[in-house]
Each structure stands twice: as structure tokens, then as C-alpha cells.
Short mmCIF file of C-alpha atoms and ligand atoms in Angstrom, two decimals:
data_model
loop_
_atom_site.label_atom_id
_atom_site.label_comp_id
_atom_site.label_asym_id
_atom_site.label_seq_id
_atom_site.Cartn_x
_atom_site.Cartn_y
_atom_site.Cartn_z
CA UNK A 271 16.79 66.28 27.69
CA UNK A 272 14.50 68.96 28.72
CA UNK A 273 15.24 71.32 26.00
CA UNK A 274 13.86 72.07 22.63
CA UNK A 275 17.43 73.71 21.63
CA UNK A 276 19.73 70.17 23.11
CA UNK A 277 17.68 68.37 20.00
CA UNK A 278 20.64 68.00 17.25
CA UNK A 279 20.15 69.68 13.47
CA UNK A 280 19.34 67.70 10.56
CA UNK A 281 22.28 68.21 9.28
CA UNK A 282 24.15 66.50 12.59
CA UNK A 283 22.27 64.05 12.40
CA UNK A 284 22.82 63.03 8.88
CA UNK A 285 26.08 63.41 9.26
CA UNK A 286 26.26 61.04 11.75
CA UNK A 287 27.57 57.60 11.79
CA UNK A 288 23.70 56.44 11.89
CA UNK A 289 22.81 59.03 9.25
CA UNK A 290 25.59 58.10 7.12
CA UNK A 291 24.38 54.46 6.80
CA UNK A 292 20.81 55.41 6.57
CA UNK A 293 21.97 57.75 2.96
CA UNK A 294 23.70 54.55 2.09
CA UNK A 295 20.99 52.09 2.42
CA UNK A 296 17.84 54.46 1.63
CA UNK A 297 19.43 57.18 -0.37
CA UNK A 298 19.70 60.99 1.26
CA UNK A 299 16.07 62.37 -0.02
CA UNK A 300 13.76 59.87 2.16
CA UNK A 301 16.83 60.04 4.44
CA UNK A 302 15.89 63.58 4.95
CA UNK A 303 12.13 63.47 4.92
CA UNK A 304 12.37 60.57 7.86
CA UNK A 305 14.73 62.98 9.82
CA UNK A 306 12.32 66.15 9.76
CA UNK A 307 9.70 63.86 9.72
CA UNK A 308 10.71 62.72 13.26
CA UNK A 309 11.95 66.14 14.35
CA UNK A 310 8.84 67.35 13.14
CA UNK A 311 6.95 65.00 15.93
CA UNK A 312 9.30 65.26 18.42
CA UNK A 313 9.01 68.98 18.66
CA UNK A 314 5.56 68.60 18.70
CA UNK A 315 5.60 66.29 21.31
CA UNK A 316 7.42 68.68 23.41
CA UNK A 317 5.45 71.36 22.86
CA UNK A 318 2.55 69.01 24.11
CA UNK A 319 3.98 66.72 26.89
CA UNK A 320 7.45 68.47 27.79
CA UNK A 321 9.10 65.23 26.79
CA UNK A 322 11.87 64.93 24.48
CA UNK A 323 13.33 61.84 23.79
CA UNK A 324 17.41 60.86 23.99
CA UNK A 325 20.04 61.26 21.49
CA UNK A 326 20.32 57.61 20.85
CA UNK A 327 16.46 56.98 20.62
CA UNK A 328 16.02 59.62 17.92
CA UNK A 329 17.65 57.78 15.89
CA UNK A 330 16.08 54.78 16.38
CA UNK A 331 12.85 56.71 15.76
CA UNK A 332 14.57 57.85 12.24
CA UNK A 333 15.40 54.35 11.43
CA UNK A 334 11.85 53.25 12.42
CA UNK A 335 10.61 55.85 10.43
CA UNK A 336 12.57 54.64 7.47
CA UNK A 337 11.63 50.68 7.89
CA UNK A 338 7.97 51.39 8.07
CA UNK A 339 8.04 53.23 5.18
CA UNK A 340 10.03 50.97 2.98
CA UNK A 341 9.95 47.09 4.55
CA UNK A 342 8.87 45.10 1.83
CA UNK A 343 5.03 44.18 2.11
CA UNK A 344 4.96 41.48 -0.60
CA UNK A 345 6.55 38.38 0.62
CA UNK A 346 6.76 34.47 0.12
CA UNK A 347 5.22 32.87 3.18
CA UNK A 348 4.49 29.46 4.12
CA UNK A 349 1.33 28.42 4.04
CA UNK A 350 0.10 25.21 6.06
CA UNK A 351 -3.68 26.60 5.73
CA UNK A 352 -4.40 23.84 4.35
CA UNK A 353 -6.30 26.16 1.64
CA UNK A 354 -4.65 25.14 -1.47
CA UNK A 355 -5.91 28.17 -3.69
CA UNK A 356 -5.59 30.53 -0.97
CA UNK A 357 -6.61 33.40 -2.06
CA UNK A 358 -5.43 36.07 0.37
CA UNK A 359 -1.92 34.02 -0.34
CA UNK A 360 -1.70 34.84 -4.17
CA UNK A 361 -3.75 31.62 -5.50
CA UNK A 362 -1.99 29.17 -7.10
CA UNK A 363 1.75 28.84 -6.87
CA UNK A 364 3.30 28.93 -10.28
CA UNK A 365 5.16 25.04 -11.66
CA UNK A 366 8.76 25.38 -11.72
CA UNK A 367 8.42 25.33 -15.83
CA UNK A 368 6.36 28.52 -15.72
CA UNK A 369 8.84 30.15 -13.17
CA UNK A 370 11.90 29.31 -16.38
CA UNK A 371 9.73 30.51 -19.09
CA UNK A 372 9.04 33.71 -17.16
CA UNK A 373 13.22 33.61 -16.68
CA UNK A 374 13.81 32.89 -19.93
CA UNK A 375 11.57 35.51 -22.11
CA UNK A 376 11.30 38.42 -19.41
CA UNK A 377 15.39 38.64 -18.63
CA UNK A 378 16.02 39.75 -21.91
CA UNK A 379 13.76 41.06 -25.55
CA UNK A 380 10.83 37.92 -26.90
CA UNK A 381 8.66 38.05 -29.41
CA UNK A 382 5.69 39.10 -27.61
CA UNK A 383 4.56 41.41 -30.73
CA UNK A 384 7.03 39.83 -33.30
CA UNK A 385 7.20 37.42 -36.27
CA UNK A 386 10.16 35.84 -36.62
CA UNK A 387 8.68 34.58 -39.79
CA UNK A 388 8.21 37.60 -41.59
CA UNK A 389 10.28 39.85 -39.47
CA UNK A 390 7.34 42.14 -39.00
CA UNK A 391 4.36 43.20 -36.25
CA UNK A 392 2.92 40.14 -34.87
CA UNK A 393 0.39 39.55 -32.48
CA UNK A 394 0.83 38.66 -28.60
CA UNK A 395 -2.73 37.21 -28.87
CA UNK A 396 -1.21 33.95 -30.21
CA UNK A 397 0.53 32.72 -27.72
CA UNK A 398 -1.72 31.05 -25.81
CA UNK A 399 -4.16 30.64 -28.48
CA UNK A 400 -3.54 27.65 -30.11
CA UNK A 401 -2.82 25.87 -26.60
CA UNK A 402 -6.22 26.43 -25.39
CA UNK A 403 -7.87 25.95 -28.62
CA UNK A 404 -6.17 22.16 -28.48
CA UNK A 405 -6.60 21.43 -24.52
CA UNK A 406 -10.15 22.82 -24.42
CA UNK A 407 -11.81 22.35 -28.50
CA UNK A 408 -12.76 25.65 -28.68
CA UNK A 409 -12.56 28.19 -32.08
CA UNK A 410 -11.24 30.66 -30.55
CA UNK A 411 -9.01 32.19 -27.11
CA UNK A 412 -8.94 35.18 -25.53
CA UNK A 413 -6.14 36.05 -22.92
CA UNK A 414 -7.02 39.09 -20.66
CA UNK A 415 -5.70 40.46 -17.02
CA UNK A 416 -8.12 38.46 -14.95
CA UNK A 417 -11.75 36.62 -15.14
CA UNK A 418 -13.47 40.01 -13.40
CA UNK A 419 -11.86 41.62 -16.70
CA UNK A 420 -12.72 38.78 -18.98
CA UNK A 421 -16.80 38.94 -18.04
CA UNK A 422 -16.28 42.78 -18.10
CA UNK A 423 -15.26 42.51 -22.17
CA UNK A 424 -17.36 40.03 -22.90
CA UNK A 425 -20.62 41.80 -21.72
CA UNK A 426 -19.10 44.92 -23.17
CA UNK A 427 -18.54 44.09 -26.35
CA UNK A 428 -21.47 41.59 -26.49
CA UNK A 429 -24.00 42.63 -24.65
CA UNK A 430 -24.15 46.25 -24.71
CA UNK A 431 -27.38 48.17 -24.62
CA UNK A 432 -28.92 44.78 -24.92
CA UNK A 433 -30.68 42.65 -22.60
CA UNK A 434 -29.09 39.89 -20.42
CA UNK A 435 -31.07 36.99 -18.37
CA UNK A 436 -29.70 35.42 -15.65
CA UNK A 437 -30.69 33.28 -12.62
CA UNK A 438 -31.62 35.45 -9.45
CA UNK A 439 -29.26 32.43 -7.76
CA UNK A 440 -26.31 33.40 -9.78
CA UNK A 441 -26.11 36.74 -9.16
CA UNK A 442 -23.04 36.55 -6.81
CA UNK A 443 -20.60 38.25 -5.46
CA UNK A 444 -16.94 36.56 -5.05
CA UNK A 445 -14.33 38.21 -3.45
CA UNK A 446 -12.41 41.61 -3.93
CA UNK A 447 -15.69 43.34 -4.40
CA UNK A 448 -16.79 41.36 -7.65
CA UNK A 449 -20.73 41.47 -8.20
CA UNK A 450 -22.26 40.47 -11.26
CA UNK A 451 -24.60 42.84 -11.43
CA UNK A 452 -22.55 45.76 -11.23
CA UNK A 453 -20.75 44.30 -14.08
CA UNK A 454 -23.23 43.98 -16.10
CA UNK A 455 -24.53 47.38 -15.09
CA UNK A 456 -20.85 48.86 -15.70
CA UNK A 457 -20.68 47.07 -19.27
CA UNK A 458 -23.57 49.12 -20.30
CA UNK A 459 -25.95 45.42 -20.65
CA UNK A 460 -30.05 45.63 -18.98
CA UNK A 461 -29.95 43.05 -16.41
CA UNK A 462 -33.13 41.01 -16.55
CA UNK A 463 -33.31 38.45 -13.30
CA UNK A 464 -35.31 35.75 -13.61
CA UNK A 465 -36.40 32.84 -11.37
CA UNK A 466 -36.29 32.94 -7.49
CA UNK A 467 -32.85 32.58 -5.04
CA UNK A 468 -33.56 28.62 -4.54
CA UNK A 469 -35.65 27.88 -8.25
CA UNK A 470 -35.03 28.98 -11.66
CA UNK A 471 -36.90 27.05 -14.83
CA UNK A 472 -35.91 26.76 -18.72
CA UNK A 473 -39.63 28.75 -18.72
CA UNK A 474 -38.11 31.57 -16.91
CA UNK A 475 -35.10 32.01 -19.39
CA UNK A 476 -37.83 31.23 -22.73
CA UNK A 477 -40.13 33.85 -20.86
CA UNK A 478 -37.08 36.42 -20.73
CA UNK A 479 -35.68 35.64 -24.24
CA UNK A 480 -38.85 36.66 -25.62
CA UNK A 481 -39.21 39.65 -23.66
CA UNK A 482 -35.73 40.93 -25.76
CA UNK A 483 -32.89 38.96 -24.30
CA UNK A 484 -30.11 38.76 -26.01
CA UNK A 485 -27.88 37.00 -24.15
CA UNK A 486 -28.36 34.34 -21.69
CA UNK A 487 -25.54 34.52 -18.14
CA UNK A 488 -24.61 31.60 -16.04
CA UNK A 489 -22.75 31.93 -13.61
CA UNK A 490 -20.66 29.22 -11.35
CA UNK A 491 -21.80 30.21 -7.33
CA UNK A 492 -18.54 29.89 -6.72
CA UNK A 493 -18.37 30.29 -2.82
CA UNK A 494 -21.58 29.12 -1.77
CA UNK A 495 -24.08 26.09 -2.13
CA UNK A 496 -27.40 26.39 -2.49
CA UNK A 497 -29.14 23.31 -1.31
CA UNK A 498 -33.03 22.08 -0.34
CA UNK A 499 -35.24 23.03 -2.99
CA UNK A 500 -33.39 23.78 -5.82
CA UNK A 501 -33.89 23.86 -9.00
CA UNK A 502 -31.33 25.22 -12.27
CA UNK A 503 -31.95 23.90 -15.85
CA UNK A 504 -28.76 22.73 -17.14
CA UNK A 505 -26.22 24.30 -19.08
CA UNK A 506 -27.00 22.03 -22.45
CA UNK A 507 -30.81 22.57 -21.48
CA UNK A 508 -30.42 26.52 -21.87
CA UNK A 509 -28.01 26.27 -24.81
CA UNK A 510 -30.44 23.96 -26.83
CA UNK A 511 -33.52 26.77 -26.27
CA UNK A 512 -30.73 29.96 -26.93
CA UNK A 513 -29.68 27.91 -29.93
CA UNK A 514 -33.72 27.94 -30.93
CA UNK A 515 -33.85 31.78 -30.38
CA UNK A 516 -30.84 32.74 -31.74
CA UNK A 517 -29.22 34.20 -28.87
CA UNK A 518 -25.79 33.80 -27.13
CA UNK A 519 -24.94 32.01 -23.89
CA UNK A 520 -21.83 32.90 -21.97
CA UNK A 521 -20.57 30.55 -18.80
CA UNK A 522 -18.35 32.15 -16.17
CA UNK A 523 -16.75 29.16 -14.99
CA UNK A 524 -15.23 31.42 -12.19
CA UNK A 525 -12.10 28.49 -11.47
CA UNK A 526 -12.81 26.35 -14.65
CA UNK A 527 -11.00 23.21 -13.96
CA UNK A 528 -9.60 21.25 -17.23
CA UNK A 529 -9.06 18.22 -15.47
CA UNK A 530 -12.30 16.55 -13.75
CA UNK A 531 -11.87 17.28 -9.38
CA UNK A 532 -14.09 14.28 -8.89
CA UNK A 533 -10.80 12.08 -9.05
CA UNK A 534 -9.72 12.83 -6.21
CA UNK A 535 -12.99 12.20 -4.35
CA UNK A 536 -14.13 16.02 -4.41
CA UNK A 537 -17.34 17.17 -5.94
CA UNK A 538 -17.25 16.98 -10.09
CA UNK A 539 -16.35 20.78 -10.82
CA UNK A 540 -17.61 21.90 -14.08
CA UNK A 541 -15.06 21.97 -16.69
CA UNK A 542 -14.00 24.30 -19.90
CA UNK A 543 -14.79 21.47 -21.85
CA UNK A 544 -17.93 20.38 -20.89
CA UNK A 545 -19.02 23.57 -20.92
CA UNK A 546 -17.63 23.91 -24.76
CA UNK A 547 -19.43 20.28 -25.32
CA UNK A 548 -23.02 21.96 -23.80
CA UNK A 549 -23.12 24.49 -26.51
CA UNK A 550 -21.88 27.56 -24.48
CA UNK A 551 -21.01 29.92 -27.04
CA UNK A 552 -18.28 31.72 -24.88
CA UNK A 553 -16.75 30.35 -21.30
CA UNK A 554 -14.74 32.14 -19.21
CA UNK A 555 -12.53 31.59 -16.26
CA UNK A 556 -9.57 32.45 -14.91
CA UNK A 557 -5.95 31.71 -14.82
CA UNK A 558 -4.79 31.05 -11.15
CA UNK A 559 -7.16 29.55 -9.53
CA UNK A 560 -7.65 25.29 -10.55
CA UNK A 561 -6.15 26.01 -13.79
CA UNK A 562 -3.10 26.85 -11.78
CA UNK A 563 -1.24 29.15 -13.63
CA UNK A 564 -0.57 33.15 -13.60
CA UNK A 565 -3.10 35.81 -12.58
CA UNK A 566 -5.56 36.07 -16.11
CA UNK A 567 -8.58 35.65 -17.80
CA UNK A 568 -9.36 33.31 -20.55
CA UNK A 569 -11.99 33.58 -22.82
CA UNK A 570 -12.87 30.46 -24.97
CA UNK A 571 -15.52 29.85 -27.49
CA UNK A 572 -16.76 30.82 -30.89
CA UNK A 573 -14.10 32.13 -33.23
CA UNK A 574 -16.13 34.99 -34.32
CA UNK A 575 -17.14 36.28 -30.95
CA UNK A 576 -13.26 35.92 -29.93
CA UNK A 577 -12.80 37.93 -32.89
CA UNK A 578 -15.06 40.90 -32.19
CA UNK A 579 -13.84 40.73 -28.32
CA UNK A 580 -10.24 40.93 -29.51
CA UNK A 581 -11.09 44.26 -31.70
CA UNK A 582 -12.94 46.38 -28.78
CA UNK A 583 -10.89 48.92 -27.09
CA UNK A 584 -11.27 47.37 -23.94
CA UNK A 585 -9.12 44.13 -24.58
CA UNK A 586 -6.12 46.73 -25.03
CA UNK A 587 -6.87 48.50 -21.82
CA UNK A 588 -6.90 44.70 -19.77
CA UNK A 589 -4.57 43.03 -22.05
CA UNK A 590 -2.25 40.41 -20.54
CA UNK A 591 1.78 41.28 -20.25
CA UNK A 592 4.63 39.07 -21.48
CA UNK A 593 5.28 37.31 -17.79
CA UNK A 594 1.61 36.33 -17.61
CA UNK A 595 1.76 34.62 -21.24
CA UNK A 596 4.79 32.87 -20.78
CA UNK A 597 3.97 31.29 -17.46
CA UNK A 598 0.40 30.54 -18.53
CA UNK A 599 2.11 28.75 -21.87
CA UNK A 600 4.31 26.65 -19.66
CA UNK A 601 1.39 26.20 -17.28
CA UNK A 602 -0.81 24.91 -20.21
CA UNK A 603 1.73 22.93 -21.81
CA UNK A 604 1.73 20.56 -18.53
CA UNK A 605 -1.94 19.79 -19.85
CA UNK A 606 -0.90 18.94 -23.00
CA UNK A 607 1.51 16.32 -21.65
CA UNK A 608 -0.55 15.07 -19.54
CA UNK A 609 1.83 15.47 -16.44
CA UNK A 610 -0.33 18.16 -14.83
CA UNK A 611 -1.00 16.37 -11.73
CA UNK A 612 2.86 15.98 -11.08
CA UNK A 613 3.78 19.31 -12.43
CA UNK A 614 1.35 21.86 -11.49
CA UNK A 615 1.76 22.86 -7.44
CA UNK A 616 -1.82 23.23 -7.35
CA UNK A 617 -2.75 19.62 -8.80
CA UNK A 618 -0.11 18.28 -6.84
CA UNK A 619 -1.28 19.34 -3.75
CA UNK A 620 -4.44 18.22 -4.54
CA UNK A 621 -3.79 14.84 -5.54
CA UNK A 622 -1.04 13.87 -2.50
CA UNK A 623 -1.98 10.62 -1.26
CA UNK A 624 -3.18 10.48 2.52
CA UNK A 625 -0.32 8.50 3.16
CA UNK A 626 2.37 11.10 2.14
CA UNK A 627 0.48 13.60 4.13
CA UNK A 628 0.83 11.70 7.19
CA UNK A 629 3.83 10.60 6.84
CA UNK A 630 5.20 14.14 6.57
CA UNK A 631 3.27 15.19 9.49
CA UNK A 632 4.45 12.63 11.84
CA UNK A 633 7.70 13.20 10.86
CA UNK A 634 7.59 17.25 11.78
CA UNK A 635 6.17 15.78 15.13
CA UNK A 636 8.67 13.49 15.73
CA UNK A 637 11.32 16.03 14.86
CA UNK A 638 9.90 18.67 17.49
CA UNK A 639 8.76 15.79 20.23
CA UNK A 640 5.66 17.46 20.61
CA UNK A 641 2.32 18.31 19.60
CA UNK A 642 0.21 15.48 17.93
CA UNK A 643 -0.96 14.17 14.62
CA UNK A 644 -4.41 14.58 13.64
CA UNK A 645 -7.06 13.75 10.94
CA UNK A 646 -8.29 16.90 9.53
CA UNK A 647 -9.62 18.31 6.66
CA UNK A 648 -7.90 20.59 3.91
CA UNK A 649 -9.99 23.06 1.24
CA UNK A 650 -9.34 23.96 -2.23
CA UNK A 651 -10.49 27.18 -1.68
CA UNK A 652 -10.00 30.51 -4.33
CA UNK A 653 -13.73 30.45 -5.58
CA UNK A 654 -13.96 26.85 -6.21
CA UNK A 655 -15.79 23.41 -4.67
CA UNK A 656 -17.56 25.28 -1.99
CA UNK A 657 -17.89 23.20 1.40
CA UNK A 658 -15.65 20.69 -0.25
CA UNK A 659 -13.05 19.44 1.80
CA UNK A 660 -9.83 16.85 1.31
CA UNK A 661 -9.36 13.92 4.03
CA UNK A 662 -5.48 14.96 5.32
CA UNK A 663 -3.75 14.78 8.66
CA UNK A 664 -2.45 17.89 10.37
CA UNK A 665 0.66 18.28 12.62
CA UNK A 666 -1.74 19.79 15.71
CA UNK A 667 -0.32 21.95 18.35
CA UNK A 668 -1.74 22.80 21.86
CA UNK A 669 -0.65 25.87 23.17
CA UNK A 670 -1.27 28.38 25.99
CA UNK A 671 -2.45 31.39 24.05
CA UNK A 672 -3.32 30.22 20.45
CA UNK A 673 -3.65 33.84 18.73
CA UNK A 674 -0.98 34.99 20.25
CA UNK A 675 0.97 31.65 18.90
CA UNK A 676 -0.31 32.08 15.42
CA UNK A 677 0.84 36.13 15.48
CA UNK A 678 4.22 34.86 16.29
CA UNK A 679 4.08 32.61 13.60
CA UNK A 680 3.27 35.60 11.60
CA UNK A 681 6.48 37.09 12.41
CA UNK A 682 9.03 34.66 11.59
CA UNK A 683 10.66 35.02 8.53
CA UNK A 684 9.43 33.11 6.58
CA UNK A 685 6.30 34.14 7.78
CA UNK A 686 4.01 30.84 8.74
CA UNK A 687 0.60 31.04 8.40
CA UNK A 688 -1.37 28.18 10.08
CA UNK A 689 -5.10 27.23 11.11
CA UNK A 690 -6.85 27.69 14.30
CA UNK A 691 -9.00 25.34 15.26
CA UNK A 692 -10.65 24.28 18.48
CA UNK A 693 -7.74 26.07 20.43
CA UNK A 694 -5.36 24.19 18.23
CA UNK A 695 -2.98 25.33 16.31
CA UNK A 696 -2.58 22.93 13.16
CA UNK A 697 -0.34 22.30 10.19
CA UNK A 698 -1.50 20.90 7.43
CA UNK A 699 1.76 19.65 5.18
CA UNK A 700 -0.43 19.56 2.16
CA UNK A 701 -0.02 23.17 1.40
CA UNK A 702 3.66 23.22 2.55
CA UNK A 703 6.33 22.26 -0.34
CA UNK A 704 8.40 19.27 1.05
CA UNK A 705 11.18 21.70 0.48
CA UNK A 706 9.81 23.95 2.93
CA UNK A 707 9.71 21.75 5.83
CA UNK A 708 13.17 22.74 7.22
CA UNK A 709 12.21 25.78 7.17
CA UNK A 710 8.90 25.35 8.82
CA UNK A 711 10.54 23.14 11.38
CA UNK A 712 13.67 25.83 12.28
CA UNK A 713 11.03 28.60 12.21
CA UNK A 714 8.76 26.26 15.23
CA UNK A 715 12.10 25.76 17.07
CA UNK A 716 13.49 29.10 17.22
CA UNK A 717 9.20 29.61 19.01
CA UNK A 718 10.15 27.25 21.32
CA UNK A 719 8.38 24.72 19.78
CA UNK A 720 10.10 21.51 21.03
CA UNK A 721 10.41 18.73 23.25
CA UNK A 722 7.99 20.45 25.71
CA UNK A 723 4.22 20.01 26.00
CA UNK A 724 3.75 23.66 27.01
CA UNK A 725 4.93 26.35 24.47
CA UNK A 726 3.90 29.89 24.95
C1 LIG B 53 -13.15 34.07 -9.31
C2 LIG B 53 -14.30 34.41 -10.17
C3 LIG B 53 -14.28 35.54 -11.00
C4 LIG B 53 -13.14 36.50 -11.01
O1 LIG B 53 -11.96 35.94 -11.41
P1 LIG B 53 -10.57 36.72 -11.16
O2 LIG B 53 -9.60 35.95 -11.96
O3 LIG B 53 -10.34 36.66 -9.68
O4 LIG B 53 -10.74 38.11 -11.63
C5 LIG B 53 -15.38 35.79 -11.78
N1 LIG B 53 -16.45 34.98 -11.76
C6 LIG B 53 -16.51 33.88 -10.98
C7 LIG B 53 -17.73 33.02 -11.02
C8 LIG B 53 -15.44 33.55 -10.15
O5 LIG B 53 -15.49 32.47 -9.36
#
């Protein structure tokens, strides 16, 4: 074609066999704005390079033009990180009981606002309540959108044109953009810092309680370690002198485990409880991360700081919605049973015996009749047990052109994301559900992943 005037209408080309499907899949008004969308750049293409494309590659252009704009972007992919709260990978994966209660109150009405008693209002701020009240022995509970939102209303409705101390080593940032002291700065609290990045004594926090105060901050490092020289009185220590002075002490647990890590031969992170136990007057941490539920933000502690927090006008604005409450209901309830380490994907993956792991992984090598089986090391990632890693053995591939490798991974559907390491490519099974291996294994064989020592 050489033409601008050989380049068919819209109209032909809707009405074409091609255009006729597109209208049937996309609907004609983002049929449209694809097709003068491309005509658009075609013509000023020509008017540019003299180049016009064919008949039949216009409408491939139209039907890129319509993919890109509406291929999903959210999608289930396997992950054999090894990172178990991944969080780039949505966190924690829900239990199959919090997937049914999310079935069975969001497919039809509940009684997220309703008494069945009375037949009146009711509250969805009980739902969770007395469940966390029980697992955890606090007063009060608090369910909001996410932890950032959780230390947001707390400092808001607690701290508010008063002062706050906390530890120059604690003033973090986690991921997404999250810095405690713009939080405190945006909750309208006066951020006093005390102690240095490596040292902080109780003398510092007396010093600054004195000075005005009002509420003493810790909170969890999250995603580093600070180690050498170190110093950080502990949690009970600061309660006991905040108790002396009157003032408040909030924890931001950050993951805020409920069942103690150090089981499983990781590092003893802190837990709701103990934290409760110390004296903290209000802890907060959030939903998906080792609690392994939804996306939210719990609040526990003293009943009548729960109560004020559930009054201010924030809590509305970052309240939680019915599918959060239900799964994290069904996620709690696996506490209260006691079957958390079975039922909770999270837990499960965590506490998977070395044996399992390699059992799976030689059995993915043995079914492809390549690669090799490694020891490696897996993370638990999302914000919690910095530099902590789990023993596990990884299926480990060698392979011409390992980012290349891993981008094809990327594309196979379901998408598998793996590690690189040393030139390796590896596959760590305890992130992938045993029910995903057949898909894993058809997704490496349609690669070319099999029987042959060189792929790619
Ligand atoms: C993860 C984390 C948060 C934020 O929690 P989200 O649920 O991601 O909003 C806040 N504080 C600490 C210490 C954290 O580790």
C-alpha cells in the first residue's frame, strides 16, 4: 500500500469479519476507539515514513490495540521464590476456609451491619472482635484496611497535637513508601527522636517523657537488623516507666505473629501476645503477612482506647469490607482450633518438614530428567524475620541464558516465577502448592525443559 486513500474506513473495518468479533468480545465503543486509535497512528506514520501497513496487519494492530488495553493484569501465578510472604505476590495466600466464608457471605446479603437478634442496625466492628479479644487477651479490637492505616488512626486519634518519642533506630521505612515519620507527621503528632541509629536507653525515653511526651512508639525494624553495638530497652522496660508517667505506649508489630516462629528453628518473632503481656497499651499489625489472612489492620489493646479509635472519622474512611472480615474470621478461627499450622498456607509452608521438600523436588527432577537437586535456603519475607532463612532443597536448573529463562517463565500461563541464583535457575517447592506441581512441571516441558542438559 502506498496510499493514504487504499487505507479502509472505520466503518469497513468494523464491519468486517475481524471487527465483528472484536464488538462481540470487547463491545463496539472501545471497538471504535482501538480502530481510530490505530488509524489515527497509521496515518501518522505515513505522513512521517511513507509506510502504510497491509490490510491484514491493521487488524492485527486493532486487536493488539484492544489486548493491551484490556488483558487482565491481576493474575494467580506460581511462585517457587521460595519467599513465603512474598510481597510483590499478594502476601499470604488465603486457607481454603477463608476462601468458603468469603463464598458463602459475599455471593449473596450477610449481616455485616445487622442484628439478627433484634432485627435492627448492628455493628460490622464485631465480627472479628471477640476472636481476637480470645486468641490474643486483649480488651478491645480494631479491624481497619491495612497496618499503614491502623498506625495512621491510632496516632490520629491518640496522639494528635501531642508529642510522640521514639527510637532514632525505629524510624523505618517498609515497603510501598511507608515511613514512620511521615505518619506521624501526617497524623498531626510532634515527633520527638531520641537515642542514636545503633543505641537507645530507658534514660532517653524518661528524658523525652518529661520534656511533654505523650505517647511512647516502638516500632518492629521489620526489614533490617541492626547488629554490633546495640542497645533497645525492652518493651516491658518502657511500659513499666510509661505506666509511672502516665503515658501510652503503642507497638507496631508490623507482621505480629500469634504463634511463636522460633519452632521452626527461625528467630523468636515478637508476638501480639507478648506484646499485650509487656504492658503495651495498643499493638498493631497487620492481617496478611504471618497472621496469614486477608489484606487489614488490627488494632488490639485497651478497651477504652479501641473505643475512642472506633468513634474518629477516620476508622470510617479505612474501614474494612465484608470479604476482608469474613476471611480474616475463618483465618482466625484456625487459631482458635489450634490447626493453624495445617490450615493456614502460610504456616504450612513454613512448617513443611525438610524431608517433604526434598522429596517433592527430586521428584520434579526425576520427572523432567534434568537439572539437579540442591540445598538452599527459603525466606519468610513480607516485613518479617529479616536475614532469616529456612533450610529447604531447590529443584536447580542450569541453563544457557538464565534471564532470558526466567522471562520465559514469566510468560507461561500460569506465570512461574522462580529465583536466580549463581546462574541457576531454582525452584523451591516450598512456596509451590503440591497441587500446583503439574502445572509447574507441564509449564517446564512445554520450555523445553526435559531430558536434556542444555535448555535455552
Ligand atoms: C508491614 C508493616 C506495616 C504496614 O502494614 P500493611 O499491612 O502493609 O499496611 C507497618 N509497620 C510495620 C512495622 C510493618 O512491618
Amino acid at each position: 500500500m502506498n496510499d493514504l486513500k487504499q487505507l479502509p474506513s472505520v466503518e469497513r473495518l468494523l464491519q468486517s469479519e475481524s471487527g465483528k468479533d472484536w464488538v462481540r468480545r470487547f463491545g463496539r465503543p472501545l471497538t471504535l476507539e482501538a480502530i481510530r486509535s490505530v488509524l489515527d497512528a497509521v496515518r501518522q506514520n505515513y505522513r512521517e515514513k511513507s509506510f502504510l501497513p497491509a490490510g491484514d496487519e491493521l487488524s492485527g494492530l486493532v486487536e493488539a490495540q484492544l489486548s493491551n488495553w484490556l488483558s487482565p493484569t491481576l493474575l494467580a501465578v506460581i511462585n517457587a521464590s521460595g519467599v513465603i510472604l512474598h510481597t510483590n505476590l499478594g502476601r499470604a495466600p488465603l486457607s481454603t476456609a477463608a476462601l468458603q466464608a468469603i463464598q458463602a457471605t459475599s455471593r449473596g446479603y450477610c449481616t455485616l451491619e445487622y442484628d439478627l437478634e433484634t432485627g435492627k442496625r448492628g455493628t460490622r466492628l464485631i465480627h472479628a472482635e471477640k476472636l481476637l479479644t480470645h486468641l490474643t487477651g486483649a480488651q478491645g479490637a480494631l479491624v481497619v484496611n491495612n497496618n499503614a492505616a491502623a498506625v495512621l488512626l491510632v496516632l490520629s486519634g491518640l496522639a494528635r497535637r501531642k508529642r510522640v518519642v521514639i527510637a532514632r533506630s525505629q524510624l523505618v521505612e517498609i515497603g510501598g513508601g511507608f515511613r514512620i515519620p511521615d505518619v506521624l507527621k501526617q497524623s498531626g503528632a510532634q515527633l520527638l527522636e531520641v537515642g542514636t541509629t545503633n543505641r537507645v536507653h530507658l534514660s532517653d525515653y524518661e528524658e523525652a517523657i518529661k520534656q511533654g511526651a505523650a505517647v511512647v512508639l516502638r516500632a518492629h525494624h521489620s526489614n533490617f537488623k541492626i547488629i554490633g553495638f546495640t542497645q533497645e530497652p525492652t518493651l516491658a522496660e518502657l511500659c513499666k516507666l510509661a505506666e509511672k508517667y502516665g503515658v501510652i505506649v503503642i507497638d507496631d508489630l508490623g507482621s505480629g505473629a500469634l504463634i511463636d516462629t522460633a519452632q521452626y528453628g527461625l528467630a523468636h518473632e515478637p508476638t501480639v501476645q507478648e506484646s499485650l503481656a509487656a504492658g503495651a497499651s495498643l499493638v498493631c499489625f497487620s492481617g496478611d503477612k504471618l497472621l496469614g489472612g486477608p489484606q487489614a489492620g488490627i488494632i488490639v489493646g485497651r478497651a477504652d482506647l479501641i473505643g475512642k479509635l472506633k468513634k474518629h472519622p477516620l476508622a470510617r474512611a479505612i474501614r474494612s469490607d465484608k470479604l476482608c472480615l469474613a476471611a480474616l474470621t475463618a483465618t482466625l478461627m484456625h487459631y482458635i482450633k489450634d490447626e493453624a499450622q495445617i490450615q493456614i498456607p502460610v504456616w504450612r509452608s513454613i512448617a513443611m518438614t525438610l524431608e517433604e521438600i526434598q522429596e517433592r523436588a527430586e521428584r520434579w527432577c526425576d520427572f523432567l530428567r534434568t537439572g539437579q537437586v540442591i540445598a538452599s535456603n527459603s525466606t519468610v519475607g513480607g516485613g518479617s524475620l529479616p536475614e532469616e532463612t529456612l533450610p529447604t532443597y531447590v529443584f536447580a536448573l542450569k541453563v544457557k541464558s538464565p534471564q532470558w529463562f526466567v522471562a520465559q517463565l514469566r510468560k507461561l500461563s500460569p506465570p512461574v516465577i522462580a529465583r536466580l541464583e549463581d546462574d541457576q535457575v531454582l525452584f523451591d517447592p516450598r512456596t509451590v502448592f503440591p497441587e500446583q506441581d503439574e502445572m509447574l512441571l507441564s509449564g517446564l516441558k512445554s520450555l523445553g525443559v526435559c531430558d536434556s542438559s542444555d535448555v535455552a
